[in-house]
PDB file of C-alpha atoms in Angstrom:
ATOM      1  CA  MET A  22      66.481  85.431  47.461  1.00  0.00           C
ATOM      2  CA  ASP A  23      70.080  85.641  46.837  1.00  0.00           C
ATOM      3  CA  GLY A  24      72.030  86.200  43.848  1.00  0.00           C
ATOM      4  CA  ILE A  25      68.809  88.366  42.182  1.00  0.00           C
ATOM      5  CA  ASP A  26      68.858  91.814  40.748  1.00  0.00           C
ATOM      6  CA  LYS A  27      66.101  93.412  42.613  1.00  0.00           C
ATOM      7  CA  ASN A  28      65.961  96.422  40.247  1.00  0.00           C
ATOM      8  CA  LYS A  29      65.220  94.035  37.138  1.00  0.00           C
ATOM      9  CA  VAL A  30      62.085  92.565  39.346  1.00  0.00           C
ATOM     10  CA  PHE A  31      58.776  94.290  38.983  1.00  0.00           C
ATOM     11  CA  PHE A  32      55.790  93.203  40.536  1.00  0.00           C
ATOM     12  CA  GLN A  33      52.443  94.418  39.524  1.00  0.00           C
ATOM     13  CA  LEU A  34      49.837  93.373  41.299  1.00  0.00           C
ATOM     14  CA  GLU A  35      46.173  93.334  39.318  1.00  0.00           C
ATOM     15  CA  ARG A  36      42.826  93.004  40.203  1.00  0.00           C
ATOM     16  CA  VAL A  37      41.082  90.056  39.703  1.00  0.00           C
ATOM     17  CA  TRP A  38      38.159  91.452  37.181  1.00  0.00           C
ATOM     18  CA  GLN A  39      35.287  89.597  38.987  1.00  0.00           C
ATOM     19  CA  THR A  40      36.194  91.320  42.059  1.00  0.00           C
ATOM     20  CA  ILE A  41      34.984  94.841  40.926  1.00  0.00           C
ATOM     21  CA  GLY A  42      33.042  96.829  42.891  1.00  0.00           C
ATOM     22  CA  LYS A  43      33.816  94.486  45.884  1.00  0.00           C
ATOM     23  CA  VAL A  44      36.551  95.700  47.837  1.00  0.00           C
ATOM     24  CA  ASN A  45      36.102  96.617  51.105  1.00  0.00           C
ATOM     25  CA  ILE A  46      38.509  98.757  53.482  1.00  0.00           C
ATOM     26  CA  ASP A  47      40.160  95.696  54.980  1.00  0.00           C
ATOM     27  CA  GLN A  48      41.046  94.506  51.295  1.00  0.00           C
ATOM     28  CA  LYS A  49      42.270  98.078  50.713  1.00  0.00           C
ATOM     29  CA  ARG A  50      44.712  97.804  54.000  1.00  0.00           C
ATOM     30  CA  LYS A  51      46.091  94.489  53.076  1.00  0.00           C
ATOM     31  CA  LEU A  52      46.974  95.609  49.452  1.00  0.00           C
ATOM     32  CA  LYS A  53      48.843  98.828  51.121  1.00  0.00           C
ATOM     33  CA  GLU A  54      50.704  96.360  53.372  1.00  0.00           C
ATOM     34  CA  ALA A  55      51.420  93.881  50.364  1.00  0.00           C
ATOM     35  CA  LEU A  56      52.683  96.893  48.316  1.00  0.00           C
ATOM     36  CA  LEU A  57      54.978  97.964  51.424  1.00  0.00           C
ATOM     37  CA  TYR A  58      55.876  94.792  52.202  1.00  0.00           C
ATOM     38  CA  ILE A  59      57.168  93.728  48.409  1.00  0.00           C
ATOM     39  CA  ALA A  60      58.784  97.313  48.520  1.00  0.00           C
ATOM     40  CA  SER A  61      60.448  96.760  51.781  1.00  0.00           C
ATOM     41  CA  LYS A  62      61.936  93.559  50.584  1.00  0.00           C
ATOM     42  CA  GLY A  63      63.696  96.256  47.835  1.00  0.00           C
ATOM     43  CA  TYR A  64      61.672  95.096  44.605  1.00  0.00           C
ATOM     44  CA  ASN A  65      59.946  97.394  42.732  1.00  0.00           C
ATOM     45  CA  VAL A  66      56.241  97.351  42.803  1.00  0.00           C
ATOM     46  CA  GLY A  67      53.047  98.806  41.294  1.00  0.00           C
ATOM     47  CA  HIS A  68      49.217  98.182  41.474  1.00  0.00           C
ATOM     48  CA  GLY A  69      46.801  98.669  38.868  1.00  0.00           C
ATOM     49  CA  LEU A  70      46.758 101.899  37.044  1.00  0.00           C
ATOM     50  CA  PHE A  71      49.632 102.914  39.524  1.00  0.00           C
ATOM     51  CA  GLY A  72      52.796 101.696  38.850  1.00  0.00           C
ATOM     52  CA  PHE A  73      55.342 101.721  36.213  1.00  0.00           C
ATOM     53  CA  LYS A  74      53.583 100.678  33.084  1.00  0.00           C
ATOM     54  CA  ARG A  75      54.610 101.185  29.836  1.00  0.00           C
ATOM     55  CA  VAL A  76      51.255 100.113  28.409  1.00  0.00           C
ATOM     56  CA  ALA A  77      47.757  99.905  29.811  1.00  0.00           C
ATOM     57  CA  CYS A  78      47.846  96.056  29.906  1.00  0.00           C
ATOM     58  CA  PRO A  79      49.806  93.458  28.846  1.00  0.00           C
ATOM     59  CA  ALA A  80      47.968  92.498  25.866  1.00  0.00           C
ATOM     60  CA  GLU A  81      49.400  95.273  24.382  1.00  0.00           C
ATOM     61  CA  ILE A  82      53.019  93.884  24.293  1.00  0.00           C
ATOM     62  CA  SER A  83      53.598  92.223  20.856  1.00  0.00           C
ATOM     63  CA  SER A  84      55.474  89.346  22.122  1.00  0.00           C
ATOM     64  CA  TYR A  85      52.883  88.721  25.006  1.00  0.00           C
ATOM     65  CA  ALA A  86      50.957  85.357  24.360  1.00  0.00           C
ATOM     66  CA  ILE A  87      48.287  83.362  26.552  1.00  0.00           C
ATOM     67  CA  ILE A  88      48.847  79.748  25.068  1.00  0.00           C
ATOM     68  CA  ASN A  89      46.080  77.501  25.678  1.00  0.00           C
ATOM     69  CA  TRP A  90      46.268  73.931  26.334  1.00  0.00           C
ATOM     70  CA  ASP A  91      44.585  73.207  22.609  1.00  0.00           C
ATOM     71  CA  GLY A  92      47.340  75.658  21.497  1.00  0.00           C
ATOM     72  CA  ASN A  93      45.016  78.428  20.805  1.00  0.00           C
ATOM     73  CA  ILE A  94      46.732  81.622  21.587  1.00  0.00           C
ATOM     74  CA  TYR A  95      44.896  84.825  23.324  1.00  0.00           C
ATOM     75  CA  LYS A  96      46.228  88.174  24.582  1.00  0.00           C
ATOM     76  CA  CYS A  97      43.521  88.733  27.327  1.00  0.00           C
ATOM     77  CA  ASN A  98      43.659  87.116  30.737  1.00  0.00           C
ATOM     78  CA  GLY A  99      41.000  88.924  31.712  1.00  0.00           C
ATOM     79  CA  ARG A 100      38.106  87.438  29.606  1.00  0.00           C
ATOM     80  CA  THR A 101      36.950  83.578  29.129  1.00  0.00           C
ATOM     81  CA  LEU A 102      39.295  81.711  26.448  1.00  0.00           C
ATOM     82  CA  LYS A 103      36.925  80.979  23.783  1.00  0.00           C
ATOM     83  CA  LYS A 104      37.727  79.332  20.611  1.00  0.00           C
ATOM     84  CA  GLU A 105      35.842  81.836  18.464  1.00  0.00           C
ATOM     85  CA  GLU A 106      38.097  84.385  20.156  1.00  0.00           C
ATOM     86  CA  LYS A 107      41.270  83.398  19.812  1.00  0.00           C
ATOM     87  CA  GLU A 108      43.740  85.392  18.132  1.00  0.00           C
ATOM     88  CA  GLY A 109      46.166  82.707  17.035  1.00  0.00           C
ATOM     89  CA  ILE A 110      47.586  79.760  17.154  1.00  0.00           C
ATOM     90  CA  LEU A 111      50.426  77.595  18.021  1.00  0.00           C
ATOM     91  CA  LEU A 112      52.209  75.955  15.295  1.00  0.00           C
ATOM     92  CA  PRO A 113      53.954  72.396  15.181  1.00  0.00           C
ATOM     93  CA  ASN A 114      57.511  74.492  15.046  1.00  0.00           C
ATOM     94  CA  SER A 115      56.436  76.543  17.701  1.00  0.00           C
ATOM     95  CA  THR A 116      55.760  79.831  16.225  1.00  0.00           C
ATOM     96  CA  ILE A 117      52.521  81.406  16.105  1.00  0.00           C
ATOM     97  CA  LYS A 118      50.517  82.341  13.444  1.00  0.00           C
ATOM     98  CA  TRP A 119      48.607  85.555  14.463  1.00  0.00           C
ATOM     99  CA  ASN A 120      45.001  86.530  13.000  1.00  0.00           C
ATOM    100  CA  LYS A 121      46.283  89.560  11.675  1.00  0.00           C
ATOM    101  CA  GLU A 122      42.891  91.169  11.799  1.00  0.00           C
ATOM    102  CA  GLN A 123      42.534  90.851  15.403  1.00  0.00           C
ATOM    103  CA  ARG A 124      46.180  92.048  16.154  1.00  0.00           C
ATOM    104  CA  LEU A 125      45.016  95.321  14.439  1.00  0.00           C
ATOM    105  CA  LYS A 126      41.856  95.655  16.496  1.00  0.00           C
ATOM    106  CA  ARG A 127      44.815  95.943  19.487  1.00  0.00           C
ATOM    107  CA  GLU A 128      46.804  98.789  17.990  1.00  0.00           C
ATOM    108  CA  ILE A 129      44.042 101.356  18.841  1.00  0.00           C
ATOM    109  CA  THR A 130      45.920 104.048  20.695  1.00  0.00           C
ATOM    110  CA  THR A 131      44.739 105.774  23.827  1.00  0.00           C
ATOM    111  CA  PHE A 132      46.492 108.821  22.261  1.00  0.00           C
ATOM    112  CA  GLU A 133      43.796 109.096  19.555  1.00  0.00           C
ATOM    113  CA  ASN A 134      41.132 109.354  22.102  1.00  0.00           C
ATOM    114  CA  ASN A 135      39.949 112.886  23.219  1.00  0.00           C
ATOM    115  CA  THR A 136      38.649 111.618  26.859  1.00  0.00           C
ATOM    116  CA  CYS A 137      42.165 110.116  27.532  1.00  0.00           C
ATOM    117  CA  LEU A 138      44.027 113.369  26.090  1.00  0.00           C
ATOM    118  CA  LYS A 139      42.474 115.667  28.074  1.00  0.00           C
ATOM    119  CA  CYS A 140      42.940 113.626  31.312  1.00  0.00           C
ATOM    120  CA  LYS A 141      45.250 114.705  33.506  1.00  0.00           C
ATOM    121  CA  MET A 142      45.976 111.169  34.796  1.00  0.00           C
ATOM    122  CA  LEU A 143      47.183 110.016  31.309  1.00  0.00           C
ATOM    123  CA  PRO A 144      50.901 110.091  31.937  1.00  0.00           C
ATOM    124  CA  GLN A 145      50.388 107.259  35.032  1.00  0.00           C
ATOM    125  CA  CYS A 146      46.938 105.750  33.919  1.00  0.00           C
ATOM    126  CA  ILE A 147      47.674 105.265  30.038  1.00  0.00           C
ATOM    127  CA  GLY A 148      43.906 104.755  29.423  1.00  0.00           C
ATOM    128  CA  PRO A 149      41.848 101.391  28.959  1.00  0.00           C
ATOM    129  CA  CYS A 150      43.468  98.294  27.530  1.00  0.00           C
ATOM    130  CA  SER A 151      42.776  97.449  23.848  1.00  0.00           C
ATOM    131  CA  GLN A 152      40.421  94.609  25.306  1.00  0.00           C
ATOM    132  CA  LYS A 153      37.770  97.181  26.883  1.00  0.00           C
ATOM    133  CA  ASN A 154      38.430  99.134  24.040  1.00  0.00           C
ATOM    134  CA  ILE A 155      37.662  96.351  21.663  1.00  0.00           C
ATOM    135  CA  GLU A 156      34.734  95.431  23.057  1.00  0.00           C
ATOM    136  CA  ASN A 157      33.254  99.038  23.651  1.00  0.00           C
ATOM    137  CA  GLU A 158      34.562 100.456  20.354  1.00  0.00           C
ATOM    138  CA  ASP A 159      30.959 101.933  19.684  1.00  0.00           C
ATOM    139  CA  LYS A 160      30.187 103.195  22.990  1.00  0.00           C
ATOM    140  CA  PRO A 161      32.061 106.621  24.688  1.00  0.00           C
ATOM    141  CA  ILE A 162      35.086 106.391  26.610  1.00  0.00           C
ATOM    142  CA  GLY A 163      33.520 107.235  29.951  1.00  0.00           C
ATOM    143  CA  ASN A 164      32.033 103.622  30.372  1.00  0.00           C
ATOM    144  CA  ILE A 165      35.488 102.031  30.312  1.00  0.00           C
ATOM    145  CA  CYS A 166      37.736 104.283  32.220  1.00  0.00           C
ATOM    146  CA  SER A 167      40.395 102.876  34.088  1.00  0.00           C
ATOM    147  CA  LEU A 168      39.953 105.601  37.048  1.00  0.00           C
ATOM    148  CA  GLN A 169      36.363 104.548  37.946  1.00  0.00           C
ATOM    149  CA  PHE A 170      37.885 101.048  38.388  1.00  0.00           C
ATOM    150  CA  ALA A 171      40.615 102.019  40.605  1.00  0.00           C
ATOM    151  CA  ASP A 172      41.006 100.297  44.268  1.00  0.00           C
ATOM    152  CA  MET A 173      42.748 103.412  45.623  1.00  0.00           C
ATOM    153  CA  ASP A 174      41.942 107.054  45.266  1.00  0.00           C
ATOM    154  CA  ILE A 175      45.051 109.451  43.982  1.00  0.00           C
ATOM    155  CA  LYS A 176      45.632 110.830  47.209  1.00  0.00           C
ATOM    156  CA  GLU A 177      45.910 107.312  48.811  1.00  0.00           C
ATOM    157  CA  TYR A 178      47.790 106.290  45.824  1.00  0.00           C
ATOM    158  CA  LEU A 179      49.876 109.140  46.471  1.00  0.00           C
ATOM    159  CA  GLN A 180      50.462 108.535  49.923  1.00  0.00           C
ATOM    160  CA  ILE A 181      51.390 104.797  49.523  1.00  0.00           C
ATOM    161  CA  ASN A 182      53.415 106.077  46.712  1.00  0.00           C
ATOM    162  CA  PHE A 183      55.261 108.657  48.849  1.00  0.00           C
ATOM    163  CA  GLU A 184      56.247 105.635  51.631  1.00  0.00           C
ATOM    164  CA  ILE A 185      57.486 103.151  48.990  1.00  0.00           C
ATOM    165  CA  GLU A 186      59.749 105.836  47.492  1.00  0.00           C
ATOM    166  CA  MET A 187      60.818 106.941  50.728  1.00  0.00           C
ATOM    167  CA  MET A 188      61.710 103.054  51.903  1.00  0.00           C
ATOM    168  CA  LYS A 189      63.627 103.071  48.555  1.00  0.00           C
ATOM    169  CA  LYS A 190      65.339 106.415  49.232  1.00  0.00           C
ATOM    170  CA  TYR A 191      66.528 105.549  52.752  1.00  0.00           C
ATOM    171  CA  SER A 192      66.249 101.701  52.670  1.00  0.00           C
ATOM    172  CA  ILE A 193      63.858 101.699  55.654  1.00  0.00           C
ATOM    173  CA  GLY A 194      62.008  98.388  56.190  1.00  0.00           C
ATOM    174  CA  HIS A 195      58.562  98.221  57.215  1.00  0.00           C
ATOM    175  CA  SER A 196      58.288  95.195  59.910  1.00  0.00           C
ATOM    176  CA  PHE A 197      55.579  92.737  58.815  1.00  0.00           C
ATOM    177  CA  GLU A 198      56.955  89.858  60.127  1.00  0.00           C
TER     178      GLU A 198
END
């Protein structure tokens, strides 16, 4: 696509949450090929908890909103959008009236969690998403640690990240076509 500043575009490939525990070797290979393909075209790319993230989940970005057909507002697209779990409503003037209590629940921070603070992957992972924190507020963090849901182990991630960085540095493209 001509005219696009590829430095301002970032692809973050995320797991479809219903597939947890169902990833096979062929799917891992396809994921790696997709990551390399996107990078070979000059775009920034990441996957799951491996990438250039500033938050654990888009739901934690204050301006992020899922607007349902009925005007109900949600933050998490990884769950069924039930009316009783809405976090706001779209008003006729196109502004959002947020449920302040729900918004406060999303402000649970990973940096207040001792398990995450001790983890060597914290700077990369940024901990579990706020939705998982809300759903598991009375349970130990180990039940929702993001590392247990990763599609790649750290070695695989480092290898693919190295390849992507080398592509960027030396403008090397893979031939996927």
